[in-house]
PDB file of C-alpha atoms in Angstrom:
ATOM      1  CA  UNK A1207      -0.946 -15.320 -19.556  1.00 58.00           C
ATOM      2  CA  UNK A1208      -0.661 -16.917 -16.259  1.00 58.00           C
ATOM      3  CA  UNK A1209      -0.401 -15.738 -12.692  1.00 58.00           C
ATOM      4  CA  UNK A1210       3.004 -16.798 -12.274  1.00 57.00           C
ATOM      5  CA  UNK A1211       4.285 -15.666 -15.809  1.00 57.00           C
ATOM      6  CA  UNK A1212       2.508 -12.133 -14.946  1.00 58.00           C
ATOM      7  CA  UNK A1213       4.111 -11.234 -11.787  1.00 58.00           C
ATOM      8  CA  UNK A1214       7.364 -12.471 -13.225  1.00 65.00           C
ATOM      9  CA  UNK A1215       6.822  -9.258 -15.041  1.00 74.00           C
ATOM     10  CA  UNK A1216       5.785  -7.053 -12.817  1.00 85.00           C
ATOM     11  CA  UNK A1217       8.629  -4.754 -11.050  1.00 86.00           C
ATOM     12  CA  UNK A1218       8.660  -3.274  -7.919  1.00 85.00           C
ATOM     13  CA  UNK A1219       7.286   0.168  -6.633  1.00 84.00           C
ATOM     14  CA  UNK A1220      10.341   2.203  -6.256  1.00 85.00           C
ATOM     15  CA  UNK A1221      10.773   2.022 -10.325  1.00 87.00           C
ATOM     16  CA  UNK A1222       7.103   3.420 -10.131  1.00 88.00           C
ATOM     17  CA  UNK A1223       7.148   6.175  -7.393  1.00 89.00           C
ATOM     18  CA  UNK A1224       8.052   9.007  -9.418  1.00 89.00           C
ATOM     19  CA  UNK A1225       4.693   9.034 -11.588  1.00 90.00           C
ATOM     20  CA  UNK A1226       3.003   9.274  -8.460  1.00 94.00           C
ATOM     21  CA  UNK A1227       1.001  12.728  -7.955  1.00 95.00           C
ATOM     22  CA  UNK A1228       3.017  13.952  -4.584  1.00 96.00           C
ATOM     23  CA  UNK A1229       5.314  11.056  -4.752  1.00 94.00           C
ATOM     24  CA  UNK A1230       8.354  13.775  -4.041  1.00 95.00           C
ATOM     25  CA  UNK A1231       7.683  13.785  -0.211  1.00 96.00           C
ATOM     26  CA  UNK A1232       8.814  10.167  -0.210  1.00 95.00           C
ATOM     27  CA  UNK A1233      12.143  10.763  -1.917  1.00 94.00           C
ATOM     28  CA  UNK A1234      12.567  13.778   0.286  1.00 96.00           C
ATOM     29  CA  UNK A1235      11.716  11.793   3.459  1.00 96.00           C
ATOM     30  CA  UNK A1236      13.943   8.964   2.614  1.00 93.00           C
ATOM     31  CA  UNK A1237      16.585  10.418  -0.005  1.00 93.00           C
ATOM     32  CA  UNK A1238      15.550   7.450  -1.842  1.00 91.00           C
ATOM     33  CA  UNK A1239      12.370   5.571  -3.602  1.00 89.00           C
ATOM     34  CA  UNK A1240      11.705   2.857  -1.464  1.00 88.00           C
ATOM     35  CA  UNK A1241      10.754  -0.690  -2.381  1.00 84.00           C
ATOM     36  CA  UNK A1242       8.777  -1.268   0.445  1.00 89.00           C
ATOM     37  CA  UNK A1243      10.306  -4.895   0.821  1.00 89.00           C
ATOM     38  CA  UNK A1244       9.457  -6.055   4.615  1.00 90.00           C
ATOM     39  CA  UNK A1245       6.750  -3.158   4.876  1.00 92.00           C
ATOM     40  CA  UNK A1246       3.664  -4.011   6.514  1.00 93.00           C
ATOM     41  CA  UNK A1247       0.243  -3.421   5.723  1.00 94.00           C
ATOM     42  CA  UNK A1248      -1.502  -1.383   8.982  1.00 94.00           C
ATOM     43  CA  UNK A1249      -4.757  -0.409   7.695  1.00 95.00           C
ATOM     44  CA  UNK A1250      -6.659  -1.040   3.950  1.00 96.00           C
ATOM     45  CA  UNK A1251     -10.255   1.453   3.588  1.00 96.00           C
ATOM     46  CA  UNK A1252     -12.147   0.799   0.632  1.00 94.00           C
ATOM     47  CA  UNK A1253     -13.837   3.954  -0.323  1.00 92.00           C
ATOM     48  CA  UNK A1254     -17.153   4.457  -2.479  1.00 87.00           C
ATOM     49  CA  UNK A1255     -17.948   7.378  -2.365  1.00 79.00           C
ATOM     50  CA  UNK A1256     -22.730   7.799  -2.518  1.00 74.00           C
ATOM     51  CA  UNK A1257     -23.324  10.418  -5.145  1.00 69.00           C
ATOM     52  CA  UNK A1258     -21.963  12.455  -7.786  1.00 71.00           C
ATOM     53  CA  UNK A1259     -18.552  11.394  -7.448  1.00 67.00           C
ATOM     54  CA  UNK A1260     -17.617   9.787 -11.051  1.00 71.00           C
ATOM     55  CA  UNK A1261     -13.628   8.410  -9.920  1.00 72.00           C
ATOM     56  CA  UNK A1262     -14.701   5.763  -9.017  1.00 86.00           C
ATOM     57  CA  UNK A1263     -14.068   3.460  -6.116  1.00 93.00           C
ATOM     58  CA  UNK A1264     -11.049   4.295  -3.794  1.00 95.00           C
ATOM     59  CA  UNK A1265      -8.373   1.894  -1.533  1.00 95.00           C
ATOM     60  CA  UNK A1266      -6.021   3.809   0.889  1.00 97.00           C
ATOM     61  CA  UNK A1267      -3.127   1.624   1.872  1.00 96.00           C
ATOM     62  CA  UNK A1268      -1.278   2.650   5.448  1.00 96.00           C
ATOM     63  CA  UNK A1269       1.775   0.882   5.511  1.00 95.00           C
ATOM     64  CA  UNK A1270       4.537   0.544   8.656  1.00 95.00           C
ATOM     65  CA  UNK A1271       8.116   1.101   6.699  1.00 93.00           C
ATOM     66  CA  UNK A1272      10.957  -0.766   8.570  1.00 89.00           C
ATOM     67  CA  UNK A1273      12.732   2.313   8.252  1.00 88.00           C
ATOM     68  CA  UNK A1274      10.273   3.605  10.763  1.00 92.00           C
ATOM     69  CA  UNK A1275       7.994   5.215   8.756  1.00 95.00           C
ATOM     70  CA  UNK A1276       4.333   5.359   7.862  1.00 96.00           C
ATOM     71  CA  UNK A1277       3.428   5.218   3.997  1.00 97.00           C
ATOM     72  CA  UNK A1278      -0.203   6.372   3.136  1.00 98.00           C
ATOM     73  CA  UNK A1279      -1.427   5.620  -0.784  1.00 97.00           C
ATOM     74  CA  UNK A1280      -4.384   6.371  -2.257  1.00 97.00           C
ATOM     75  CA  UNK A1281      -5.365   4.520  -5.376  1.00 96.00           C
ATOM     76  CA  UNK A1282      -8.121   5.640  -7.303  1.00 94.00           C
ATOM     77  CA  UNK A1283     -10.708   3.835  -9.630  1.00 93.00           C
ATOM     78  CA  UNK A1284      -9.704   0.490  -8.165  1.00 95.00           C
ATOM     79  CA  UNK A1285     -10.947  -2.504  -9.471  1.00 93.00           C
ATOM     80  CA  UNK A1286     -10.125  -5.253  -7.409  1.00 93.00           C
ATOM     81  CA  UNK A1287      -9.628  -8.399  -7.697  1.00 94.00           C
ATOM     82  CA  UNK A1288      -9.025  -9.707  -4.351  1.00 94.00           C
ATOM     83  CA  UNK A1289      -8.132  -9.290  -0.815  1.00 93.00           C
ATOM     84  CA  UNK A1290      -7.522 -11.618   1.532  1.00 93.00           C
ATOM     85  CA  UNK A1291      -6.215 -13.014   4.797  1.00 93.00           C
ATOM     86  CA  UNK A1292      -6.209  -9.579   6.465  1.00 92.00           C
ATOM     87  CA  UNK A1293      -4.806 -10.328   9.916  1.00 91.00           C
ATOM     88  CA  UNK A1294      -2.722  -9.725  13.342  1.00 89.00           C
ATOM     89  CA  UNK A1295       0.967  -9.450  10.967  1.00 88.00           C
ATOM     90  CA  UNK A1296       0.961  -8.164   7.200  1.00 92.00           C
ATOM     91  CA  UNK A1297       3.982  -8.610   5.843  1.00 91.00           C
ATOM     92  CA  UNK A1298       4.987  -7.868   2.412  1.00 89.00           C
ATOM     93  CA  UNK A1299       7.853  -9.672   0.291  1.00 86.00           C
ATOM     94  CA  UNK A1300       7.350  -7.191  -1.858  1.00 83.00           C
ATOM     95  CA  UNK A1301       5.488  -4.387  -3.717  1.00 88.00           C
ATOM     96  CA  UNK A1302       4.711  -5.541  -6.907  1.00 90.00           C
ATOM     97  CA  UNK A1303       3.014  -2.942 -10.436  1.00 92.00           C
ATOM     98  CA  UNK A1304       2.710  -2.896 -13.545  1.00 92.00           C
ATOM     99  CA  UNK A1305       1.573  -0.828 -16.508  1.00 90.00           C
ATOM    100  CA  UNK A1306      -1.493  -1.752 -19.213  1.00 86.00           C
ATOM    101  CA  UNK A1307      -3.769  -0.184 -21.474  1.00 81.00           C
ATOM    102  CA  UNK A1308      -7.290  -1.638 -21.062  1.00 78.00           C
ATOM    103  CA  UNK A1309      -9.992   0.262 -23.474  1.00 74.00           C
ATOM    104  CA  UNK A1310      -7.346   2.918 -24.462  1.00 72.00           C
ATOM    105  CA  UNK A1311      -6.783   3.600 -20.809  1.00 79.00           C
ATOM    106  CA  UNK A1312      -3.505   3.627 -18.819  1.00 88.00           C
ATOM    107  CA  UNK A1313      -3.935   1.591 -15.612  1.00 93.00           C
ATOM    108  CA  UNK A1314      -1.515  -0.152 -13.259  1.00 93.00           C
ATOM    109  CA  UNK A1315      -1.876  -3.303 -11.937  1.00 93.00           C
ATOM    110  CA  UNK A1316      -0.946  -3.774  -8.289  1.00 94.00           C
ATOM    111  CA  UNK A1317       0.002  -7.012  -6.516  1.00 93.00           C
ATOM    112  CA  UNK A1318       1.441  -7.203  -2.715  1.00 91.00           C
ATOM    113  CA  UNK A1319       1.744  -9.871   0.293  1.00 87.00           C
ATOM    114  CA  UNK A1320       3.600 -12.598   1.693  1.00 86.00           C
ATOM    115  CA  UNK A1321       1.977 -13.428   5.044  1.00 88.00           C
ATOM    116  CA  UNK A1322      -1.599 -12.374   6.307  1.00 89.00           C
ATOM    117  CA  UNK A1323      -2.874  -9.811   3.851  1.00 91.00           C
ATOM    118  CA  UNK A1324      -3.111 -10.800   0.244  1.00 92.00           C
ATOM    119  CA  UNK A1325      -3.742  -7.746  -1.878  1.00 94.00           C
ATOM    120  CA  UNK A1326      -4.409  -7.600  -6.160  1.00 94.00           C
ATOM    121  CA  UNK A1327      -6.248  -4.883  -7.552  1.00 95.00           C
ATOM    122  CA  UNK A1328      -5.975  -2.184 -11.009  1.00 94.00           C
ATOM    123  CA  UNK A1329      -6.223   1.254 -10.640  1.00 95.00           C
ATOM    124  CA  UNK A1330      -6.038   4.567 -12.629  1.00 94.00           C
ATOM    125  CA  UNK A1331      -3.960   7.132 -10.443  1.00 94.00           C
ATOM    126  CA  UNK A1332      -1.836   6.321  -7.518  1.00 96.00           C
ATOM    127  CA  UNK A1333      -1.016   9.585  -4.787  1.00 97.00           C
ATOM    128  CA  UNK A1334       0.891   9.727  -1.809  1.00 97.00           C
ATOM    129  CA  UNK A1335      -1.052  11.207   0.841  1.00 98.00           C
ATOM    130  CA  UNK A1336       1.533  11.122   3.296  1.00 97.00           C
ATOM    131  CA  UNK A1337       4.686  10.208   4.891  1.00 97.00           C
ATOM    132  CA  UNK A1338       6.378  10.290   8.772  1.00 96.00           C
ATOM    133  CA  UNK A1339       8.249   8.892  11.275  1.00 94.00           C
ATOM    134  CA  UNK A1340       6.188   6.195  13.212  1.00 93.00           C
ATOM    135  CA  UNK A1341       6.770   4.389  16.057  1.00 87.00           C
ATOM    136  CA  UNK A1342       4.207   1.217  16.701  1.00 81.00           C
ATOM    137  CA  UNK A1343       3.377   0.717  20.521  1.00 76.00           C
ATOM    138  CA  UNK A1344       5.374  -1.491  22.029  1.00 73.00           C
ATOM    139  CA  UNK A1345       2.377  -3.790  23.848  1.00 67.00           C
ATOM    140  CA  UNK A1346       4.873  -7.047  25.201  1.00 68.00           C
ATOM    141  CA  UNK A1347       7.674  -4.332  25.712  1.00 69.00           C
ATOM    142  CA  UNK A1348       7.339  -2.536  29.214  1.00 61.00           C
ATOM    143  CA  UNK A1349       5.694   0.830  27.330  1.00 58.00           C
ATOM    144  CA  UNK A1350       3.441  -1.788  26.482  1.00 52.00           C
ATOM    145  CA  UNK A1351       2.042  -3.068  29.277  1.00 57.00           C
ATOM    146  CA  UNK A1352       1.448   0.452  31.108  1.00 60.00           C
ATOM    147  CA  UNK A1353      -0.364   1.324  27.923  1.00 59.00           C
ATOM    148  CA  UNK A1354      -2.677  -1.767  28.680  1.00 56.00           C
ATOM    149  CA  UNK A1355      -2.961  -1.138  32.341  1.00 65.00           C
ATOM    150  CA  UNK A1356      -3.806   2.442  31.978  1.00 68.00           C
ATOM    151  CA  UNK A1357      -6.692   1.417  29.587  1.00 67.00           C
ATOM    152  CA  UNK A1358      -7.830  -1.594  31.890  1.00 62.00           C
TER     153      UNK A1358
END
């Protein structure tokens, strides 16, 4: 199968939300499952954690909800595929899973970006860490530039 034919499959996250371990904090914060269309990506942490701990690697997404809101996943026992293009403005289209047994395991497959960060990576478990109003500083906007002549 293709790229293109596979992501033709894939649906969006708010069809996914509800398997998510803590996933009910988002539906109460919004009265909805979001789709996360127009979302941008804030901060990705790739997490290995040295030692005894067998889940395997980690990615926690922070993501900036136009809604304004700030969305943090974890996904657990990532394998990933790639990441790229990581820059100033990381704007999603959309939020792109799917479901698939590999080795008699369920795993989703997760696929997001449209400009700067390019994201594609499985996983195991998906949780919602957490979820709350945000407000991004306003740096060309005058809160902005006191901000930056405070710190000067």
């Amino acid at each position: 199968m293709t790229s293109i034919e596979r992501q033709k499959r894939m649906k969006t996250i708010d069809q996914f939300f509800p398997a998510f371990t803590n996933a009910q904090i988002v539906h109460d914060f919004f009265g909805w499952w979001p789709t996360l269309h127009d979302s941008e990506v804030i901060e990705i942490l790739l997490d290995r954690e040295f030692g005894f701990d067998f889940t395997g690697p980690k990615l926690r997404l922070t993501l900036y909800l136009p809604q304004g809101s700030k969305l943090v996943l974890l996904f657990e026992n990532i394998e990933l595929d790639y990441i790229t293009d990581f820059n100033y403005q990381n704007a999603m289209a959309d939020f792109l899973m799917e479901t698939y047994d590999r080795l008699n395991q369920n795993r989703y497959r997760v696929k997001f970006g449209e400009f700067g960060a390019m994201v594609e990576f499985t996983c195991a478990k998906v949780s919602v860490l957490s979820i709350e109003s945000f407000t991004p500083a306003d740096y060309f906007g005058t809160e902005g530039k006191q901000k930056i002549e405070q710190e000067s």
